[in-house]
PDB file of C-alpha atoms in Angstrom:
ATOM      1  CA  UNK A   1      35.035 138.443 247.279  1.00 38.00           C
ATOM      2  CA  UNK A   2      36.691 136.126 250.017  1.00 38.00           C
ATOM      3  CA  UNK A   3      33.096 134.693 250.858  1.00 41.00           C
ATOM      4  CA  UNK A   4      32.688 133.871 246.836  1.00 48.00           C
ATOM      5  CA  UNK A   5      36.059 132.214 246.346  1.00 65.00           C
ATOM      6  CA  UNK A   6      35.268 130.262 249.119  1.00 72.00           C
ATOM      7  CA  UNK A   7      32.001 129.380 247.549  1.00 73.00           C
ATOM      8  CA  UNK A   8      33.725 128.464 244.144  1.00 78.00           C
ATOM      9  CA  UNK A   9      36.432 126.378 245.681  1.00 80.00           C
ATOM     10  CA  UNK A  10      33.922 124.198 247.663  1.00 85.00           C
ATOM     11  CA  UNK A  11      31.793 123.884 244.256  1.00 83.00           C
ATOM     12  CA  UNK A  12      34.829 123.155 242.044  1.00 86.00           C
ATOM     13  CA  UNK A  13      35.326 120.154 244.825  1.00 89.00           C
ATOM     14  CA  UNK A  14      31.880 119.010 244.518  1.00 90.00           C
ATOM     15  CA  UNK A  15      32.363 119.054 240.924  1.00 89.00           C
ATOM     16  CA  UNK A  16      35.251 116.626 240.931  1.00 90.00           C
ATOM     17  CA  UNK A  17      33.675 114.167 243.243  1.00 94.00           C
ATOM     18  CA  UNK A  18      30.541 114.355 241.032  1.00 86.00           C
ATOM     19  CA  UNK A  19      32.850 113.756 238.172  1.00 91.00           C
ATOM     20  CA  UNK A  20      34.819 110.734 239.688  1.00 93.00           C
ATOM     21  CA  UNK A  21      31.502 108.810 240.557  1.00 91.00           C
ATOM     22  CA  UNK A  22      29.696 109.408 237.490  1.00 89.00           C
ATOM     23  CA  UNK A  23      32.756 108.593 235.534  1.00 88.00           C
ATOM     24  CA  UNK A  24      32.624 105.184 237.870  1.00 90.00           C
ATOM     25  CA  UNK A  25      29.666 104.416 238.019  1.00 91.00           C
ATOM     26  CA  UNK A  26      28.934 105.323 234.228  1.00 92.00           C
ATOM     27  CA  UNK A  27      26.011 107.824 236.123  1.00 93.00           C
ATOM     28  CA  UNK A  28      24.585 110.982 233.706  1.00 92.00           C
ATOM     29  CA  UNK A  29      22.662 112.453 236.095  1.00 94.00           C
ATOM     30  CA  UNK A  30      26.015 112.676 238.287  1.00 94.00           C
ATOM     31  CA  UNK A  31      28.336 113.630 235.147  1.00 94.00           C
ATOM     32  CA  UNK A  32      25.232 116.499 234.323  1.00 94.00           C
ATOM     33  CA  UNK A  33      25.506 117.879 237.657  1.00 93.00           C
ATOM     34  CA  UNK A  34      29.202 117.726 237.678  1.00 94.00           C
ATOM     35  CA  UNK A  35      28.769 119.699 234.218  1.00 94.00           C
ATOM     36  CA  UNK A  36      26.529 121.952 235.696  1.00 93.00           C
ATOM     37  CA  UNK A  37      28.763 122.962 238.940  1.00 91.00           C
ATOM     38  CA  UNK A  38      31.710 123.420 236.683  1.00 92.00           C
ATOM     39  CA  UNK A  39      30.503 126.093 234.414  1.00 92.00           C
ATOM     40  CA  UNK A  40      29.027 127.811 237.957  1.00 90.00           C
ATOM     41  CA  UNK A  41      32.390 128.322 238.925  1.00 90.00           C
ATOM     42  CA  UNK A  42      33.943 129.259 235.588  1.00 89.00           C
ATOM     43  CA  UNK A  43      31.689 131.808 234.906  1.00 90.00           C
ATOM     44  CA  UNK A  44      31.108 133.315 237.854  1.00 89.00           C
ATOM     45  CA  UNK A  45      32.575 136.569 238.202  1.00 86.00           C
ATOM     46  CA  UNK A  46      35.744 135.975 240.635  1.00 85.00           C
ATOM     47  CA  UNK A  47      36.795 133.009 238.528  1.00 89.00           C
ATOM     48  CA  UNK A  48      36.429 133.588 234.874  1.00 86.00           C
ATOM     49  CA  UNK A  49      39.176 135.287 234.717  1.00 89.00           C
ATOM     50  CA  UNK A  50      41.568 133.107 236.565  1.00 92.00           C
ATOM     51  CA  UNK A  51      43.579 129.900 235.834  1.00 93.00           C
ATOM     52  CA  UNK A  52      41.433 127.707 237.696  1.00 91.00           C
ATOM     53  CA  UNK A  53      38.166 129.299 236.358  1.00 93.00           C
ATOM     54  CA  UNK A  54      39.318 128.332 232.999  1.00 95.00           C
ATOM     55  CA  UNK A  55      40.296 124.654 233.824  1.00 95.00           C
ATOM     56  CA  UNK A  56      36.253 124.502 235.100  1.00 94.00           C
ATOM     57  CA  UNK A  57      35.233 125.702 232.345  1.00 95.00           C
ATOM     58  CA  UNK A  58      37.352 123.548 229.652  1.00 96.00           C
ATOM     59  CA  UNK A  59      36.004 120.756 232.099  1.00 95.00           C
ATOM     60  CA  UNK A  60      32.615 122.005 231.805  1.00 96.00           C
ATOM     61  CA  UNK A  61      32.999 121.840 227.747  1.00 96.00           C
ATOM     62  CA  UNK A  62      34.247 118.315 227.986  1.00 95.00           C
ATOM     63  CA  UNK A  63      31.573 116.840 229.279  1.00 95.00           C
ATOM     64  CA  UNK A  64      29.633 118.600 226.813  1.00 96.00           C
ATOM     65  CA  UNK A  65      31.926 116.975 224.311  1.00 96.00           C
ATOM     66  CA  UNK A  66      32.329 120.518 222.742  1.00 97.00           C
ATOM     67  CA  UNK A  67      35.792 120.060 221.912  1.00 97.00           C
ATOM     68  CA  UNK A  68      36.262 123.091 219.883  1.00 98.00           C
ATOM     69  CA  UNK A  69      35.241 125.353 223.326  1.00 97.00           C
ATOM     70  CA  UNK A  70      37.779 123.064 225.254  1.00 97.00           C
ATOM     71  CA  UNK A  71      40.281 123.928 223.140  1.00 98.00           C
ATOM     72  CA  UNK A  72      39.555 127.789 223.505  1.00 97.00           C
ATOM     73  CA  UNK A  73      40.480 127.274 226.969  1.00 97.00           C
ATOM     74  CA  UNK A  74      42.979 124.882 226.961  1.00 97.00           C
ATOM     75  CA  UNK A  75      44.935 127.207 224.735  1.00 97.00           C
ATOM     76  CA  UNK A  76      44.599 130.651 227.164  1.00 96.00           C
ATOM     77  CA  UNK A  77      46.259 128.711 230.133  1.00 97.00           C
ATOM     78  CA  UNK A  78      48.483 126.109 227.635  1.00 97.00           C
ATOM     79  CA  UNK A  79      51.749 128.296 228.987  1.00 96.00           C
ATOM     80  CA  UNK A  80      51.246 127.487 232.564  1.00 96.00           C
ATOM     81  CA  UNK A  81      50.974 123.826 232.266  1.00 96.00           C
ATOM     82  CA  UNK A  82      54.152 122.476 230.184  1.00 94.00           C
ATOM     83  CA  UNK A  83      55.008 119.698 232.922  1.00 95.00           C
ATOM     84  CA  UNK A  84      51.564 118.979 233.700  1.00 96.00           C
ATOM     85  CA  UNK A  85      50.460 115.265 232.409  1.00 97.00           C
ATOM     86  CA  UNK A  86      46.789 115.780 233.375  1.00 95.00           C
ATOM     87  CA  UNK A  87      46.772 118.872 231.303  1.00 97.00           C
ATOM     88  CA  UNK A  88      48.814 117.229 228.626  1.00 97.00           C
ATOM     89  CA  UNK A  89      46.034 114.020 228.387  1.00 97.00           C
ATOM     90  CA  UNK A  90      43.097 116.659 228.149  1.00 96.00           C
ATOM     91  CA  UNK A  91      45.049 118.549 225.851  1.00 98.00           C
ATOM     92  CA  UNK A  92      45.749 115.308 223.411  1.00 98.00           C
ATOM     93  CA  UNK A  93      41.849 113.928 223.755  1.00 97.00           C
ATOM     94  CA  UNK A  94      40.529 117.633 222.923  1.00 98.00           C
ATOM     95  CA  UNK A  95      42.635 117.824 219.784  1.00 98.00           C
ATOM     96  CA  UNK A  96      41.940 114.514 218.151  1.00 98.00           C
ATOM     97  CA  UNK A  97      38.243 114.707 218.922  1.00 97.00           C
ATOM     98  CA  UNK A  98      38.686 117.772 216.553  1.00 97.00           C
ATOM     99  CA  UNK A  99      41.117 115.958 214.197  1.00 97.00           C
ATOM    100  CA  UNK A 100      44.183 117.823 215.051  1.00 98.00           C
ATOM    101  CA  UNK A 101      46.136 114.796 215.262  1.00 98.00           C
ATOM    102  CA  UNK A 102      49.539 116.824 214.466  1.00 98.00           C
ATOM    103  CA  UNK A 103      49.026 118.414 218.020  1.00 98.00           C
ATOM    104  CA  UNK A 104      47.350 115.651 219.750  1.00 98.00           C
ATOM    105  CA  UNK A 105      50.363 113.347 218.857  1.00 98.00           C
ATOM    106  CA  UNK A 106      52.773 115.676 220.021  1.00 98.00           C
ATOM    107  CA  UNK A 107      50.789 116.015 223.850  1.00 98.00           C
ATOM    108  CA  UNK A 108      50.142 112.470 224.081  1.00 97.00           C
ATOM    109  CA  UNK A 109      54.116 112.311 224.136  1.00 98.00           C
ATOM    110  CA  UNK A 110      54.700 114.862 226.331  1.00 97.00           C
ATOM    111  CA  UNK A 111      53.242 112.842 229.385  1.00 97.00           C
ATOM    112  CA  UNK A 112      55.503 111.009 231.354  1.00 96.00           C
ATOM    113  CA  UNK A 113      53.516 109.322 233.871  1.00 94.00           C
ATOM    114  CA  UNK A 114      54.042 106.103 233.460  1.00 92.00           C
ATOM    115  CA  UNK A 115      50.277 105.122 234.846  1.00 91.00           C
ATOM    116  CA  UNK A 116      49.083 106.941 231.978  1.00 89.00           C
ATOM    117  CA  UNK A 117      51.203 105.398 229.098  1.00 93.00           C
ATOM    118  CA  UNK A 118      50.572 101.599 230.327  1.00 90.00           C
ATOM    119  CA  UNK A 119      46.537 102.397 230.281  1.00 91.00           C
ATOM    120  CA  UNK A 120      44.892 100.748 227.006  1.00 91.00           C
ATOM    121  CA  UNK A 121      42.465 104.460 226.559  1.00 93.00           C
ATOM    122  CA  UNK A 122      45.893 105.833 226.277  1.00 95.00           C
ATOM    123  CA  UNK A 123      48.072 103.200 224.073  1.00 94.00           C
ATOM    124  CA  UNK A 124      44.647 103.229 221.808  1.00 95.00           C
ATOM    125  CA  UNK A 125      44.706 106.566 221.735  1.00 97.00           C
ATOM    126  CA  UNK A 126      48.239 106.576 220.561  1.00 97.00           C
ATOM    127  CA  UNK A 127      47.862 104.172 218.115  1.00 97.00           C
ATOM    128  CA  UNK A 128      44.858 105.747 216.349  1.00 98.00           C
ATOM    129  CA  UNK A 129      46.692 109.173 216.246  1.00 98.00           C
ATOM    130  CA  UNK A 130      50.136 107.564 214.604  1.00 98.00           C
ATOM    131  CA  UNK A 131      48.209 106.218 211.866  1.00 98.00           C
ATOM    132  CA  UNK A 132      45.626 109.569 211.518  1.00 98.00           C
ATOM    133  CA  UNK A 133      49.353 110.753 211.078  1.00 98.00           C
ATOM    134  CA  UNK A 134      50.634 108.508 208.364  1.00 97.00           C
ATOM    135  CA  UNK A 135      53.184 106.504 210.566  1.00 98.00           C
ATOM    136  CA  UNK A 136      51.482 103.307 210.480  1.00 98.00           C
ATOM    137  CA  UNK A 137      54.559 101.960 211.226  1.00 98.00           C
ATOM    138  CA  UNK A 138      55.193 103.730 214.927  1.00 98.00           C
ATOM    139  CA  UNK A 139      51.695 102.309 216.075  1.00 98.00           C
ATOM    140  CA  UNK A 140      52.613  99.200 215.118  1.00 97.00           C
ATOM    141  CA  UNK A 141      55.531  99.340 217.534  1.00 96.00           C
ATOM    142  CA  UNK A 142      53.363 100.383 219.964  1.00 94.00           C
ATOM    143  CA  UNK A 143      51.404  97.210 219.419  1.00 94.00           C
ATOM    144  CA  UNK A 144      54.649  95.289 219.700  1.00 93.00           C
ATOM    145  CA  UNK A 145      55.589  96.535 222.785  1.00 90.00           C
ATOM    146  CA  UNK A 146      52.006  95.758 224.734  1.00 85.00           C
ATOM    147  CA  UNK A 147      51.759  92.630 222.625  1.00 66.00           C
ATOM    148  CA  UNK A 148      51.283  90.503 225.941  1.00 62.00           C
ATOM    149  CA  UNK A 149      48.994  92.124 227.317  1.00 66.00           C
ATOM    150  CA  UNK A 150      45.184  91.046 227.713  1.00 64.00           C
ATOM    151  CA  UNK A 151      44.565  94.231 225.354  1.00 79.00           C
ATOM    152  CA  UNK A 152      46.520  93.189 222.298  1.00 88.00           C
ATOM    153  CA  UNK A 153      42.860  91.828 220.898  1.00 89.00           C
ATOM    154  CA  UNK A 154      41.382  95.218 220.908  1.00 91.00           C
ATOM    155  CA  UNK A 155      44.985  97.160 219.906  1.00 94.00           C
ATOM    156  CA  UNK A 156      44.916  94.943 216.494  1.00 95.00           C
ATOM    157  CA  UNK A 157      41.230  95.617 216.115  1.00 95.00           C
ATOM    158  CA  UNK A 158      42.213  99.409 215.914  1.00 96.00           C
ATOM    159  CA  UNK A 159      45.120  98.900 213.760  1.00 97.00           C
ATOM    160  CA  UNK A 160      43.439  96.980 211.197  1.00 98.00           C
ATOM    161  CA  UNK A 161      40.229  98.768 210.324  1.00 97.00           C
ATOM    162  CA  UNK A 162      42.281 102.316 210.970  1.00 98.00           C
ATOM    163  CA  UNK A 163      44.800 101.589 208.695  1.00 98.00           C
ATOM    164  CA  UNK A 164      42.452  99.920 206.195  1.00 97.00           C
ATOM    165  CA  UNK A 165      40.502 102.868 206.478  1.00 97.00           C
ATOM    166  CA  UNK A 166      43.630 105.179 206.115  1.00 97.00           C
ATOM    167  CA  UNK A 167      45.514 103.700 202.838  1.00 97.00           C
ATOM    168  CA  UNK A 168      48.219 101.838 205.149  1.00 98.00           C
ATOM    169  CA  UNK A 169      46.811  98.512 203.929  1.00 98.00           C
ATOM    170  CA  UNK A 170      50.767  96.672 204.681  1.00 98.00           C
ATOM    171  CA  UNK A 171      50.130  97.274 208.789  1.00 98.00           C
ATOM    172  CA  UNK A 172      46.407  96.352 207.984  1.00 98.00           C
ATOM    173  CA  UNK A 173      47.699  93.272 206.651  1.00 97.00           C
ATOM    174  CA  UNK A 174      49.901  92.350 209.559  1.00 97.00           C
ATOM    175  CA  UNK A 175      46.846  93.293 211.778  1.00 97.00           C
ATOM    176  CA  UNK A 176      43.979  91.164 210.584  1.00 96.00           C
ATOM    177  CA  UNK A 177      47.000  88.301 210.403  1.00 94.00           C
ATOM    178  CA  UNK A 178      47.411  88.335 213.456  1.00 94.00           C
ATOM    179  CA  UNK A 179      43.755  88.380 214.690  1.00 93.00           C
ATOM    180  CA  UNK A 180      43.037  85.764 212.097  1.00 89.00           C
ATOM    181  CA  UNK A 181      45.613  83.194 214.273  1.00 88.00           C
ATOM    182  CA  UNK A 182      44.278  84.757 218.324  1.00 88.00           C
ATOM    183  CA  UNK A 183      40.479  84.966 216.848  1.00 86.00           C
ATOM    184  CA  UNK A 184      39.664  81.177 215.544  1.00 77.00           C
ATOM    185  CA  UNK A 185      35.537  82.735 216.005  1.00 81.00           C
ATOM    186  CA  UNK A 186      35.751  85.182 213.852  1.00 84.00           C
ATOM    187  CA  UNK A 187      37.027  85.175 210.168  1.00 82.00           C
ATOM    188  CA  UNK A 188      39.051  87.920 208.730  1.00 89.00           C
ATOM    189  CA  UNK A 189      39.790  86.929 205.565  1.00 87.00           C
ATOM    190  CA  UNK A 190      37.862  89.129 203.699  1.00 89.00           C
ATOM    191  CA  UNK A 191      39.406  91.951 205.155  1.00 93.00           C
ATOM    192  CA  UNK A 192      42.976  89.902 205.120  1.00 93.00           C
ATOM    193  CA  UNK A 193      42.416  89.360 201.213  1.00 92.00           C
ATOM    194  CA  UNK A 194      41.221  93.389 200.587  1.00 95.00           C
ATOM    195  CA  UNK A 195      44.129  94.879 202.269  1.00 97.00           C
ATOM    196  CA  UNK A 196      46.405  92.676 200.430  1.00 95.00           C
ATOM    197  CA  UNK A 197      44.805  93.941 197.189  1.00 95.00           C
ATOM    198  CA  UNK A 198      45.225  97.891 198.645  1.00 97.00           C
ATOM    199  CA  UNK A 199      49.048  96.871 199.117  1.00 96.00           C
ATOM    200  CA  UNK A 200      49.213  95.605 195.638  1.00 95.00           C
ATOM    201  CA  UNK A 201      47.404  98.600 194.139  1.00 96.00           C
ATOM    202  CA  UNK A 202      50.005 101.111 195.893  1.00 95.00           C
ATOM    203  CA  UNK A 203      52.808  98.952 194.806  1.00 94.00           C
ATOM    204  CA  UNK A 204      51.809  99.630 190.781  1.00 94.00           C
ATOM    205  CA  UNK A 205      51.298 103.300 192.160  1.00 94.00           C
ATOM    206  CA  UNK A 206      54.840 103.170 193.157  1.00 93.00           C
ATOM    207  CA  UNK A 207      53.692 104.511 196.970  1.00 94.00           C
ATOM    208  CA  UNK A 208      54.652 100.319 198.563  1.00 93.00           C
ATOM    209  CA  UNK A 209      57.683  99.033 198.207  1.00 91.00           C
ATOM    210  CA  UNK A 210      57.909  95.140 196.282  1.00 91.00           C
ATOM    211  CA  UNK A 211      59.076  93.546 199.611  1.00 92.00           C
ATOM    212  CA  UNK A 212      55.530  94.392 201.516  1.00 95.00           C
ATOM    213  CA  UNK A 213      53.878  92.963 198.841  1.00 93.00           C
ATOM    214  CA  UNK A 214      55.753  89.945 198.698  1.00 91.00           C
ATOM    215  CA  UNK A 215      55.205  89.479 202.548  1.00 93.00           C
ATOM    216  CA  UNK A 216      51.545  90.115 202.261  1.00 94.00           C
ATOM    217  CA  UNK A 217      50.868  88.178 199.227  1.00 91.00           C
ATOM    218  CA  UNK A 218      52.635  85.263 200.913  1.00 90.00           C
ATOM    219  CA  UNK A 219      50.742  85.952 203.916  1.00 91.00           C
ATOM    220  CA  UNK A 220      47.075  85.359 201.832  1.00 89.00           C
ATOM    221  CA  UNK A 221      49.149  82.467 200.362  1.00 85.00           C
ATOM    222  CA  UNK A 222      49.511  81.301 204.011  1.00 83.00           C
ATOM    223  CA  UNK A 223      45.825  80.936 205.361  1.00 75.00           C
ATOM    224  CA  UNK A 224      44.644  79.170 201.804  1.00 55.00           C
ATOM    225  CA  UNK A 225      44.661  75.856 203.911  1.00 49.00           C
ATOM    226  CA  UNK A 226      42.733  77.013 207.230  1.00 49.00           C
ATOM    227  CA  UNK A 227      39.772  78.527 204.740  1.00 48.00           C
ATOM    228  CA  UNK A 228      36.526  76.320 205.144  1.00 50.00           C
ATOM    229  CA  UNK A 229      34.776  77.719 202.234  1.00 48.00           C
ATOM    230  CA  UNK A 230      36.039  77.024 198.662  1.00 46.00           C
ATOM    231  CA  UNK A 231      34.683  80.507 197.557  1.00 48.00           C
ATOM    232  CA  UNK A 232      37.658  81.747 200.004  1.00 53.00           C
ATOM    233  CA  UNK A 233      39.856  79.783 198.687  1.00 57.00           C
ATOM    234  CA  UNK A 234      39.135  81.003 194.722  1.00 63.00           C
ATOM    235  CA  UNK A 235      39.417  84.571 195.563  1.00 77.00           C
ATOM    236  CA  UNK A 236      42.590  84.531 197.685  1.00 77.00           C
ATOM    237  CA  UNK A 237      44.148  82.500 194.189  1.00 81.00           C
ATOM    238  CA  UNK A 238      42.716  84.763 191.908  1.00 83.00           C
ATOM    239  CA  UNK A 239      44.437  88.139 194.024  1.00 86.00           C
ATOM    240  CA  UNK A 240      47.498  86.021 193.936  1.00 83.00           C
ATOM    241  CA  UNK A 241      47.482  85.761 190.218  1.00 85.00           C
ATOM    242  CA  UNK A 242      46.720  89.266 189.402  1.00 86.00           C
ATOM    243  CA  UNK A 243      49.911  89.974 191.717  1.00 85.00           C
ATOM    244  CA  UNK A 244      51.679  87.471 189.747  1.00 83.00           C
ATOM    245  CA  UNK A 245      51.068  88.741 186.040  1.00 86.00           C
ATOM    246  CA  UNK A 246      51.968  91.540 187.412  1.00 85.00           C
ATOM    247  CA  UNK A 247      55.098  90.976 188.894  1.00 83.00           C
ATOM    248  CA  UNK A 248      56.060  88.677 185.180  1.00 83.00           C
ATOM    249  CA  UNK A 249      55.488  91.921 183.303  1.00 84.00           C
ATOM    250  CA  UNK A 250      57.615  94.064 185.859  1.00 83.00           C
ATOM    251  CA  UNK A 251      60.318  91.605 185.651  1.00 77.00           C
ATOM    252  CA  UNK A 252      59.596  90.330 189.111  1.00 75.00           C
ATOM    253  CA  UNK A 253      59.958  86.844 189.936  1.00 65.00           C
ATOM    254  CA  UNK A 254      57.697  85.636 193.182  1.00 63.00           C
ATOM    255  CA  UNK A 255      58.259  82.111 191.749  1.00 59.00           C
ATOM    256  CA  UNK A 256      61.007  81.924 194.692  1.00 49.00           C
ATOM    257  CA  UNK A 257      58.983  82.138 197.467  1.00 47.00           C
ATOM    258  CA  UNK A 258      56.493  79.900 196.216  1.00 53.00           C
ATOM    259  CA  UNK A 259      53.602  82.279 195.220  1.00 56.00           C
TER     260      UNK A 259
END
């Protein structure tokens, strides 16, 4: 028993180091065999059983990106890890690769490492999970607060299509406004001009409030004189005139900020 436990903690060790340099050097043939050497010691008979025989094999299940058999493990040895912000990240990745976001949300803000929190896999992470969520609004703050930093291309990347994708077309909006003024090589306007539309079509379903569509109708207003192509420039006016009718037959008047 002593001579196998000895075995399985040497393997586990190889299995990490394997791990690490596949991970760095971006090497499947090292990530296979870390794989491999992780479900040795997870099934083998003086492990399975334990703590550590289950974190080989939830490792051994990641790498297989079976997230469903991660989770199976995850959850017997959950109890034992409620400080622990390595189990906590695992934990988070494994449930939103399954599309619990409820749960994933809820470990991604249990870590504490700072480290962790200031990595863009992590903020990202965050971000996509807040809007799977329907709180648009919290990612958003997220993207605020890391707003300096060299990843603030890629955050509003997320934000935008996710949210577009989601139904939060107002943060969508804001998104692809701000990449439209960092990102003079690529144009956004037609996904600018769509998400405006998506926040005027909640607004008549009475799920917007008036004020985001003023701000985002006044925000397609906005870019009308960077456009380089007249089409553009016709369909942002005719979106801005269906808003208007409407907002003449719901007593609204947008004639104040110059829509």
């Amino acid at each position: 028993g002593l001579v196998g436990s000895e075995m399985c903690i040497r393997d586990s060790i190889k299995a990490v180091a394997y791990l690490m340099y596949g991970q760095k050097k971006d090497s499947r043939e090292h990530l296979k065999t870390a794989q491999q050497l992780f479900q040795l010691v997870g099934a083998s008979a003086t492990e399975c059983d334990t703590i550590p025989g289950r974190q080989c094999m939830a490792s051994c299940f990641f790498l297989l990106k079976q997230f469903d058999d991660v989770l199976v493990y995850l959850n017997s040895i959950k109890s034992y890890f409620q400080s622990d912000d390595d189990f906590h990240w695992n934990y988070a990745l494994a449930n939103a690769s399954t599309g619990d976001y409820k749960e994933a949300e809820a470990s991604f803000l249990a870590i504490r490492n700072e480290k962790y929190k200031s990595e863009e896999v992590y903020i990202k992470w965050l971000i996509r999970t807040y809007i799977m969520n329907g709180k648009a609004k919290s990612a958003w703050d997220v993207y605020l607060s890391t707003e300096t930093s060299a990843d603030s291309f890629n955050i509003l990347q997320l934000i935008g299509n996710d949210c577009y994708k989601m139904g939060q077309f107002y943060y969508s909006v804001k998104a692809f406004e701000a990449l439209e003024k960092i990102d003079s090589e690529n144009d956004y306007e037609d996904a600018l001009r769509g998400s405006v539309v998506g926040v005027f079509q909640m607004t008549v379903a009475g799920k917007e409030n008036v004020e985001h569509l003023i701000e985002a109708a006044a925000i397609l207003k906005s870019i009308e004189s960077s456009a380089s192509v007249i089409l553009f420039l016709f369909q942002n006016e005719v979106v801005i005139k269906i808003i208007k009718k409407w907002a003449k037959e719901n007593s609204l008047d947008f004639d104040e900020i110059g829509l």
